[in-house]
Amino acid sequence: MGLTRQYLRYEPAALFGLVASARGSVAFVALRGERGRYVAVPGCEHVFVWDTRKGEKVLILKGLKQEVSCLCPSPDGLHLAVGYEDGSIRVFNLLSGEASITFNGHRAAVTALQYDHLGGRLVSGSKDTEVIVWDVINESGLYRLRGHKDAVTQVLFLKEKNLLVTSGKDTLVKWWDLDTQHCFKTLVGHRTEVWGMALLSKEKRLITGSADSELRVWDLTYIQEVKDPDEPESKKSKGPSPGTEENTEEDETLELDEHPEERIVKCSKVGSIVREGRDRVVTLATDRMGKFLACHGTDAVLEVFIVLSEEELQKKLEKKIKKAKKKAKQKSEEAPERSVELSLQEEIQRVTNVKASSKIKSFDLILSPKGELKIVLLLQNNVIESYNLDLSAQVPQAVRASRITIGGHRSDVRTLAFSSDNIAILSAAAESVKIWNRSTLQCIRTMDCEYALCSLFVPGDRQVIVGTKTGKLQLYDLASGSLMETLNAHDGAVWSIALSPDQRGFVTGGADKCVKFWEFELVKDESSVQKRLSMKHVRILQLDEDVLCVRYSPNQKLLAVSLLDCTVKIFYIDTLKDGTLIATGSADRNVKIWGLDFGDCHRSLFAHDDSVMYLQFVPKSHLFFTAGKDSKIKQWDADKFEHIQTLEGHHQEVWCLALSPNGDYVVSASHDKSLRLWERTREPLILEEEREMQREAEYEESVAKEEQPVVPGETQGETGLAGKKTIETIKAAERIMEAIELYREEMAKLKEHNAICKAAGKEVPFPVNPILRAYGNITPSAYVLEVFKKVKSSELEESLLVLPFSYVPDLLRLFNEYIHLGSDVELLCRALLFLLKIHFGQITGNHMLVTVIEDLKKTTISRVSEARDVLGFNMAGLQFLKREIEAKDEVTFFADATERFEEKKRKRKKKEKMVLAVL
């Protein structure tokens, strides 16, 4: 077997040119003790935290591969929950920037996240139509709620009651009782998808937004349960006891309720508020206090409303009654009998409209202590805007406070180029050309341009040329950042530009079916003394079809031209008549490698799952890169016709890429607005290993897509287990199995050893297992506990679910031993109860386990009550300390105030003395 060819691996080096992805949501986060200054936004797979005042990126919460789809800060402001496209959720600590918890439960993108008011529970809704409630403190899933028939759009916890409200694209709003984990009410008053909802007026109102211009408002009445000790059947009488309500309203709620006898809350439609936007609601939300409500559609206008408090409403009502009485007096009538009521428009008043510079994708509100409303908008064109709304003004107007744009282009980057010294990167889009420093990733120049399609650095790297959609060539000077010259080169778009290998000129191809040759020249302007660089048109090649791409061969003897009719023509440069390797990529998803001796196709490779958008050789080699609409970049070997590696990172179509002249760097641009830099490392890449890794990744992906394991005897109902089977849960189950097997072997060896000792009549040395020695000579049973403790809390139930029953009896015996010792009672009880739940029939039918279960029953109850007592004692102690500290604080506060008062008195006396002295 010959030597295998060695390749060097390209690794992701950086992501830049992105301010924020338009897919997820934006949220204010508290950082360094400040609220309303820092905002978290999705940045492809990462989360960026921007300082809106300085326009700087202060923190990056690094993701894995999947794109961020949803954000939600915790009530204490210390954590940020991030939902991803693959259904996973990670909770980041904002102080350290590390992901402390990972939850895997959803099978599709997370669309909604919400913490409860204490921050102990997190609820998530997803495109897979399911809602999952997670325990953040215990880092585990509580339960899964099924009921929606389409993607979930919003989830809300209620503060006072243990209830949850969810809305979906299936037009339904569902109410869930979390004590019993079932849906007790479904609102069916919508005709189209419910895109957003919010709770107002201390959770006495629900407002929903759908595909029309109406915001529907519902009144919520919580029906108190009658708690009478003498009446055990009280739960059945949850409805309102007096039957004096109007029949019409009762009929309406009966229509809305599926089970009137199970009512906990009563919803009745009050009316609706009409938005100015005519399209669907995209986001509907309130600030954290519930004082302000805002919403936007698919346009650039955010509508802001104020929700009046009970006191304000009372004052308004009193004024209205006074007016009514006055009117009645003027008409010399008696006071009107009919009651004066406030309309819904008076209760929820429009404050103002905020007009953004582009389409809004998401927003967040926060009320500052000064009484100013701060609004942050995430726009579609890679921009974050923040506005301040002064509420004390007679007519409140939103003033733009900041706009973060410097980090990227407003539209998709269509062309990239590297400078000859490998240091500068050029990127150009529909509105501007930017020059970036490769090592610092800072944007060093931004120049306005027309819609750019192709570009190059002029030899010497002091100027750049950009070809545009209108057929112009624009020449820019980098030192001054100014446009030096614009030439009308083609009658249609300039699709391609290529520098000649002798660096004296370049060639362009356009939609006007022409290939034009240009040379650099120095010209003298009338106004200036110095000469400047210009471009001179030297010759033209007319063809029958639009020219899509032009490229020189490295020896400058041949020119390849690709045409719209799917052909590539090769010309001799000197004679331009029709004439070692050329590679072509096409919209048919293939890459073809041709020999230039006979024009034969050496090999056709199926390269991408969608059109091939760009192809470029690594300088001085037969390796080349392709970029596709399938969001992948691939490296190929043109000699061996082999795929070397795939660079995954972009989340949408890759439009173009550029290789540095030394081949060490690749930069790529995508529809997700990001630019990515890839660096060639010194690490060799072995193809067999690469294929093996690819197969492993495919297997792990298929495991997650398999049918979930079923609990015997359980039917698919409204609720289910929160977790899902992943490669991690399978590995955790395997580790537990290995630990139990080691325990069995060691116990058998110990028995044997004891028998040998007895026979020999003396102590024989016992060989210690190397694994147990590594753990510090622990016992086999202690090793099983160590392995068990290392299973992630969020993966425990799923790992036990795939564990074969043959291992369960040993586990139960070990649990008995551990609980006797009082170690990790909480964890063991959780695992024990879950095992009893899923293997109930087999455990109770096994006579060998009767004594173990009896023993477990006694020890568990005593140990749990001990743990409860300890917790109760600690809680009482902490509350006592809290009261002590509060009492001390009040005393010191009073002492401070007295001291300050004395200080002021002294200063005043001093001032008076000075005034007297002056007089």
Short mmCIF file of C-alpha atoms in Angstrom, two decimals, residues 229-561:
data_model
loop_
_atom_site.label_atom_id
_atom_site.label_comp_id
_atom_site.label_asym_id
_atom_site.label_seq_id
_atom_site.Cartn_x
_atom_site.Cartn_y
_atom_site.Cartn_z
CA PRO A 229 -63.53 21.18 56.13
CA ASP A 230 -67.00 19.63 56.51
CA GLU A 231 -67.56 19.41 52.76
CA PRO A 232 -65.28 16.85 51.09
CA GLU A 233 -67.00 17.22 47.70
CA SER A 234 -66.05 20.92 47.44
CA LYS A 235 -63.86 20.41 44.38
CA LYS A 236 -66.86 19.67 42.21
CA SER A 237 -68.41 23.07 42.90
CA LYS A 238 -65.77 25.20 41.25
CA GLY A 239 -68.31 27.26 39.33
CA PRO A 240 -69.69 30.53 40.71
CA SER A 241 -72.31 29.84 43.38
CA PRO A 242 -74.80 32.64 42.71
CA GLY A 243 -76.82 32.02 39.56
CA THR A 244 -77.60 35.70 39.04
CA GLU A 245 -75.28 36.22 36.08
CA GLU A 246 -76.68 37.21 32.72
CA ASN A 247 -77.56 34.21 30.59
CA THR A 248 -75.86 35.57 27.49
CA GLU A 249 -72.45 35.75 29.17
CA GLU A 250 -72.92 32.32 30.69
CA ASP A 251 -73.78 30.89 27.27
CA GLU A 252 -70.70 32.48 25.73
CA THR A 253 -68.35 31.01 28.33
CA LEU A 254 -70.06 27.64 28.05
CA GLU A 255 -69.36 27.75 24.34
CA LEU A 256 -65.70 28.53 24.99
CA ASP A 257 -65.32 25.88 27.68
CA GLU A 258 -65.05 22.22 26.86
CA HIS A 259 -65.72 21.13 30.46
CA PRO A 260 -67.71 23.81 32.34
CA GLU A 261 -67.56 21.80 35.56
CA GLU A 262 -63.76 21.96 35.62
CA ARG A 263 -63.46 25.73 35.47
CA ILE A 264 -60.69 27.43 37.40
CA VAL A 265 -60.69 30.63 35.41
CA LYS A 266 -63.41 32.32 33.40
CA CYS A 267 -62.56 34.22 30.18
CA SER A 268 -64.93 36.66 28.56
CA LYS A 269 -64.11 38.86 25.57
CA VAL A 270 -64.23 42.56 26.47
CA GLY A 271 -63.53 43.99 23.03
CA SER A 272 -60.57 44.77 20.84
CA ILE A 273 -58.02 47.45 20.14
CA VAL A 274 -57.40 48.22 16.48
CA ARG A 275 -53.77 48.50 15.40
CA GLU A 276 -52.67 50.83 12.64
CA GLY A 277 -50.82 48.00 10.89
CA ARG A 278 -52.96 45.87 8.57
CA ASP A 279 -50.75 42.77 8.51
CA ARG A 280 -50.20 40.05 11.12
CA VAL A 281 -48.77 40.68 14.58
CA VAL A 282 -45.12 39.55 14.69
CA THR A 283 -44.34 40.34 18.34
CA LEU A 284 -46.66 41.44 21.14
CA ALA A 285 -45.19 42.06 24.59
CA THR A 286 -45.30 44.21 27.71
CA ASP A 287 -42.50 45.64 29.82
CA ARG A 288 -41.64 43.75 33.02
CA MET A 289 -44.06 45.79 35.14
CA GLY A 290 -46.94 45.28 32.70
CA LYS A 291 -47.45 49.04 32.44
CA PHE A 292 -46.63 49.37 28.73
CA LEU A 293 -47.74 47.21 25.83
CA ALA A 294 -46.17 47.26 22.38
CA CYS A 295 -46.59 45.35 19.14
CA HIS A 296 -45.41 45.38 15.55
CA GLY A 297 -46.26 43.71 12.26
CA THR A 298 -44.08 42.87 9.27
CA ASP A 299 -43.35 46.58 8.70
CA ALA A 300 -41.06 49.15 10.34
CA VAL A 301 -43.55 50.63 12.87
CA LEU A 302 -43.74 49.74 16.57
CA GLU A 303 -47.02 50.75 18.24
CA VAL A 304 -46.75 51.59 21.96
CA PHE A 305 -49.73 51.61 24.36
CA ILE A 306 -50.02 52.45 28.07
CA VAL A 307 -52.17 50.31 30.39
CA LEU A 308 -53.74 52.47 33.12
CA SER A 309 -53.51 51.22 36.71
CA GLU A 310 -56.56 50.78 38.98
CA GLU A 311 -55.91 54.11 40.77
CA GLU A 312 -55.65 55.99 37.45
CA LEU A 313 -58.81 54.33 36.20
CA GLN A 314 -60.65 55.28 39.39
CA LYS A 315 -59.62 58.94 39.02
CA LYS A 316 -60.68 58.92 35.37
CA LEU A 317 -64.03 57.38 36.23
CA GLU A 318 -64.69 59.98 38.96
CA LYS A 319 -63.95 62.77 36.46
CA LYS A 320 -66.30 61.19 33.94
CA ILE A 321 -69.11 60.89 36.53
CA LYS A 322 -68.64 64.57 37.50
CA LYS A 323 -68.88 65.58 33.84
CA ALA A 324 -72.02 63.51 33.36
CA LYS A 325 -73.62 65.12 36.42
CA LYS A 326 -72.67 68.58 35.17
CA LYS A 327 -74.23 67.88 31.77
CA ALA A 328 -77.40 66.59 33.41
CA LYS A 329 -77.58 69.76 35.55
CA GLN A 330 -77.22 71.99 32.49
CA LYS A 331 -80.08 70.16 30.84
CA SER A 332 -82.01 70.68 34.11
CA GLU A 333 -82.63 66.98 34.38
CA GLU A 334 -82.06 64.67 37.26
CA ALA A 335 -78.76 62.73 37.48
CA PRO A 336 -78.76 59.93 34.88
CA GLU A 337 -79.67 56.52 36.13
CA ARG A 338 -77.39 54.64 33.73
CA SER A 339 -73.91 53.93 35.08
CA VAL A 340 -70.91 55.66 33.59
CA GLU A 341 -68.27 53.23 32.31
CA LEU A 342 -64.81 53.57 30.80
CA SER A 343 -64.27 52.26 27.30
CA LEU A 344 -61.46 49.82 26.52
CA GLN A 345 -59.68 52.53 24.48
CA GLU A 346 -59.57 54.70 27.61
CA GLU A 347 -58.11 51.85 29.69
CA ILE A 348 -55.43 50.93 27.14
CA GLN A 349 -54.30 54.17 25.50
CA ARG A 350 -52.06 54.63 22.48
CA VAL A 351 -48.86 56.49 23.45
CA THR A 352 -46.97 56.81 20.16
CA ASN A 353 -45.64 54.98 17.14
CA VAL A 354 -41.91 54.36 16.76
CA LYS A 355 -40.73 54.38 13.14
CA ALA A 356 -37.59 52.33 12.61
CA SER A 357 -35.20 52.59 9.65
CA SER A 358 -36.05 49.07 8.40
CA LYS A 359 -38.39 46.12 9.06
CA ILE A 360 -38.60 45.21 12.75
CA LYS A 361 -38.00 41.57 13.67
CA SER A 362 -38.18 41.79 17.48
CA PHE A 363 -38.19 44.31 20.35
CA ASP A 364 -37.92 44.69 24.12
CA LEU A 365 -39.09 47.39 26.54
CA ILE A 366 -37.82 48.50 29.93
CA LEU A 367 -39.03 51.32 32.17
CA SER A 368 -36.05 53.17 33.66
CA PRO A 369 -36.16 54.48 37.26
CA LYS A 370 -36.30 58.04 35.85
CA GLY A 371 -39.68 57.23 34.31
CA GLU A 372 -38.32 57.00 30.76
CA LEU A 373 -39.32 54.08 28.53
CA LYS A 374 -36.36 52.47 26.78
CA ILE A 375 -37.07 50.48 23.62
CA VAL A 376 -34.61 48.30 21.71
CA LEU A 377 -35.41 47.08 18.20
CA LEU A 378 -33.76 44.25 16.28
CA LEU A 379 -34.07 45.02 12.57
CA GLN A 380 -34.01 42.77 9.54
CA ASN A 381 -30.96 44.47 7.98
CA ASN A 382 -28.31 43.62 10.60
CA VAL A 383 -28.97 46.70 12.80
CA ILE A 384 -29.92 47.25 16.45
CA GLU A 385 -31.67 50.55 17.25
CA SER A 386 -32.55 51.86 20.70
CA TYR A 387 -35.09 54.60 21.44
CA ASN A 388 -35.99 56.63 24.53
CA LEU A 389 -39.56 57.71 25.15
CA ASP A 390 -40.01 60.64 27.55
CA LEU A 391 -43.39 60.02 29.18
CA SER A 392 -43.53 63.32 31.05
CA ALA A 393 -43.90 65.26 27.76
CA GLN A 394 -47.34 66.42 26.65
CA VAL A 395 -47.03 64.45 23.39
CA PRO A 396 -44.44 61.71 24.00
CA GLN A 397 -42.08 61.25 21.06
CA ALA A 398 -39.55 58.45 20.65
CA VAL A 399 -36.00 59.76 20.28
CA ARG A 400 -33.36 57.49 18.78
CA ALA A 401 -30.65 57.02 21.40
CA SER A 402 -28.26 54.77 19.47
CA ARG A 403 -27.83 52.66 16.37
CA ILE A 404 -25.37 49.77 16.16
CA THR A 405 -24.33 49.27 12.51
CA ILE A 406 -20.53 49.43 12.23
CA GLY A 407 -20.08 45.69 12.60
CA GLY A 408 -21.62 44.68 9.28
CA HIS A 409 -23.39 45.23 5.96
CA ARG A 410 -27.08 46.08 5.60
CA SER A 411 -27.61 43.43 2.91
CA ASP A 412 -26.03 40.13 1.80
CA VAL A 413 -22.34 40.25 0.91
CA ARG A 414 -21.99 39.29 -2.78
CA THR A 415 -18.22 39.45 -3.24
CA LEU A 416 -15.06 38.92 -1.20
CA ALA A 417 -11.36 39.44 -1.92
CA PHE A 418 -8.04 39.07 -0.08
CA SER A 419 -5.15 41.53 -0.36
CA SER A 420 -1.83 40.18 -1.67
CA ASP A 421 -0.22 40.38 1.81
CA ASN A 422 -3.04 38.18 3.33
CA ILE A 423 -3.84 40.93 5.87
CA ALA A 424 -6.85 42.84 4.47
CA ILE A 425 -10.23 41.39 3.45
CA LEU A 426 -12.65 43.21 1.17
CA SER A 427 -16.39 42.55 1.40
CA ALA A 428 -19.00 44.33 -0.73
CA ALA A 429 -22.80 44.28 -0.69
CA ALA A 430 -25.67 46.27 -2.21
CA GLU A 431 -24.82 49.49 -0.38
CA SER A 432 -21.18 49.54 0.75
CA VAL A 433 -17.66 48.17 0.46
CA LYS A 434 -15.91 47.35 3.72
CA ILE A 435 -12.24 46.62 4.34
CA TRP A 436 -11.46 44.42 7.36
CA ASN A 437 -8.23 43.67 9.19
CA ARG A 438 -7.93 39.86 9.16
CA SER A 439 -6.12 39.55 12.50
CA THR A 440 -8.24 41.97 14.59
CA LEU A 441 -11.47 41.55 12.52
CA GLN A 442 -12.05 45.30 12.84
CA CYS A 443 -13.71 47.20 10.00
CA ILE A 444 -11.08 49.77 8.94
CA ARG A 445 -12.87 51.40 5.97
CA THR A 446 -16.47 51.70 4.84
CA MET A 447 -17.15 53.21 1.40
CA ASP A 448 -20.52 53.70 -0.30
CA CYS A 449 -20.97 51.83 -3.56
CA GLU A 450 -23.61 50.63 -5.99
CA TYR A 451 -24.85 47.01 -5.91
CA ALA A 452 -21.53 45.11 -5.97
CA LEU A 453 -21.16 41.72 -7.69
CA CYS A 454 -17.39 41.20 -8.04
CA SER A 455 -14.20 42.80 -6.73
CA LEU A 456 -10.41 42.70 -6.57
CA PHE A 457 -7.46 44.39 -4.89
CA VAL A 458 -5.25 46.30 -7.35
CA PRO A 459 -1.61 45.06 -7.08
CA GLY A 460 0.02 47.05 -4.29
CA ASP A 461 -3.17 46.81 -2.17
CA ARG A 462 -3.73 50.59 -2.14
CA GLN A 463 -6.80 50.56 -4.39
CA VAL A 464 -9.74 48.25 -4.98
CA ILE A 465 -12.02 47.76 -7.99
CA VAL A 466 -15.68 46.80 -7.66
CA GLY A 467 -17.93 45.59 -10.50
CA THR A 468 -21.60 46.50 -10.10
CA LYS A 469 -25.06 45.34 -11.18
CA THR A 470 -25.49 48.40 -13.41
CA GLY A 471 -22.36 47.56 -15.43
CA LYS A 472 -19.99 50.06 -13.83
CA LEU A 473 -16.44 49.56 -12.55
CA GLN A 474 -15.74 51.62 -9.43
CA LEU A 475 -12.15 52.35 -8.37
CA TYR A 476 -11.59 53.28 -4.70
CA ASP A 477 -8.52 54.61 -2.92
CA LEU A 478 -8.11 52.89 0.47
CA ALA A 479 -5.98 55.55 2.18
CA SER A 480 -8.61 58.26 1.77
CA GLY A 481 -11.63 55.94 1.45
CA SER A 482 -12.78 57.92 -1.59
CA LEU A 483 -14.19 56.91 -4.99
CA MET A 484 -11.49 57.83 -7.53
CA GLU A 485 -13.19 56.84 -10.78
CA THR A 486 -16.33 55.24 -12.20
CA LEU A 487 -16.30 53.66 -15.66
CA ASN A 488 -19.27 52.37 -17.65
CA ALA A 489 -17.77 48.98 -18.51
CA HIS A 490 -20.71 46.82 -19.61
CA ASP A 491 -24.31 47.38 -20.69
CA GLY A 492 -25.49 44.81 -18.15
CA ALA A 493 -24.30 43.49 -14.79
CA VAL A 494 -20.54 42.91 -14.35
CA TRP A 495 -20.71 39.28 -13.21
CA SER A 496 -17.00 38.51 -12.95
CA ILE A 497 -13.60 40.12 -12.68
CA ALA A 498 -10.17 38.44 -12.72
CA LEU A 499 -6.67 39.86 -12.29
CA SER A 500 -4.16 38.83 -14.93
CA PRO A 501 -1.27 36.73 -13.53
CA ASP A 502 1.29 39.37 -14.71
CA GLN A 503 -0.69 41.91 -12.58
CA ARG A 504 -0.67 44.56 -15.33
CA GLY A 505 -4.37 44.40 -16.00
CA PHE A 506 -7.59 42.46 -15.53
CA VAL A 507 -10.51 41.01 -17.44
CA THR A 508 -14.27 41.47 -16.86
CA GLY A 509 -17.29 39.51 -18.06
CA GLY A 510 -20.81 40.87 -18.16
CA ALA A 511 -24.46 40.30 -18.98
CA ASP A 512 -23.97 42.14 -22.30
CA LYS A 513 -22.28 38.98 -23.76
CA CYS A 514 -18.86 40.64 -23.77
CA VAL A 515 -15.48 39.84 -22.21
CA LYS A 516 -13.41 43.04 -21.88
CA PHE A 517 -9.69 43.33 -21.25
CA TRP A 518 -8.32 46.24 -19.21
CA GLU A 519 -4.87 47.57 -18.34
CA PHE A 520 -3.79 49.72 -15.40
CA GLU A 521 -2.35 53.13 -16.32
CA LEU A 522 -1.27 56.30 -14.56
CA VAL A 523 -3.09 59.47 -15.63
CA LYS A 524 -2.68 63.08 -14.62
CA ASP A 525 -5.73 65.12 -13.63
CA GLU A 526 -5.86 68.77 -14.60
CA SER A 527 -6.49 69.81 -11.01
CA SER A 528 -3.67 67.81 -9.35
CA VAL A 529 0.08 67.61 -9.86
CA GLN A 530 0.48 63.92 -9.02
CA LYS A 531 -0.50 61.08 -11.28
CA ARG A 532 -3.23 58.68 -10.21
CA LEU A 533 -4.17 55.14 -11.14
CA SER A 534 -6.76 54.56 -13.83
CA MET A 535 -8.07 51.72 -16.06
CA LYS A 536 -7.76 51.57 -19.87
CA HIS A 537 -9.96 49.36 -22.06
CA VAL A 538 -7.67 47.52 -24.53
CA ARG A 539 -9.74 44.86 -26.31
CA ILE A 540 -13.08 43.08 -26.39
CA LEU A 541 -14.30 39.53 -27.05
CA GLN A 542 -17.91 39.24 -28.21
CA LEU A 543 -19.82 36.01 -27.39
CA ASP A 544 -23.31 34.60 -28.02
CA GLU A 545 -24.46 34.30 -24.39
CA ASP A 546 -24.25 36.23 -21.09
CA VAL A 547 -20.84 35.81 -19.46
CA LEU A 548 -21.14 34.52 -15.87
CA CYS A 549 -17.49 33.96 -14.93
CA VAL A 550 -14.00 34.62 -16.35
CA ARG A 551 -10.71 33.16 -15.11
CA TYR A 552 -7.08 33.19 -16.28
CA SER A 553 -4.89 30.08 -16.22
CA PRO A 554 -1.87 30.56 -13.89
CA ASN A 555 0.57 30.70 -16.85
CA GLN A 556 -1.58 33.43 -18.50
CA LYS A 557 -1.85 31.49 -21.78
CA LEU A 558 -5.51 30.54 -21.47
CA LEU A 559 -8.74 32.28 -20.51
CA ALA A 560 -11.83 30.31 -19.41
CA VAL A 561 -15.25 31.89 -19.89
#
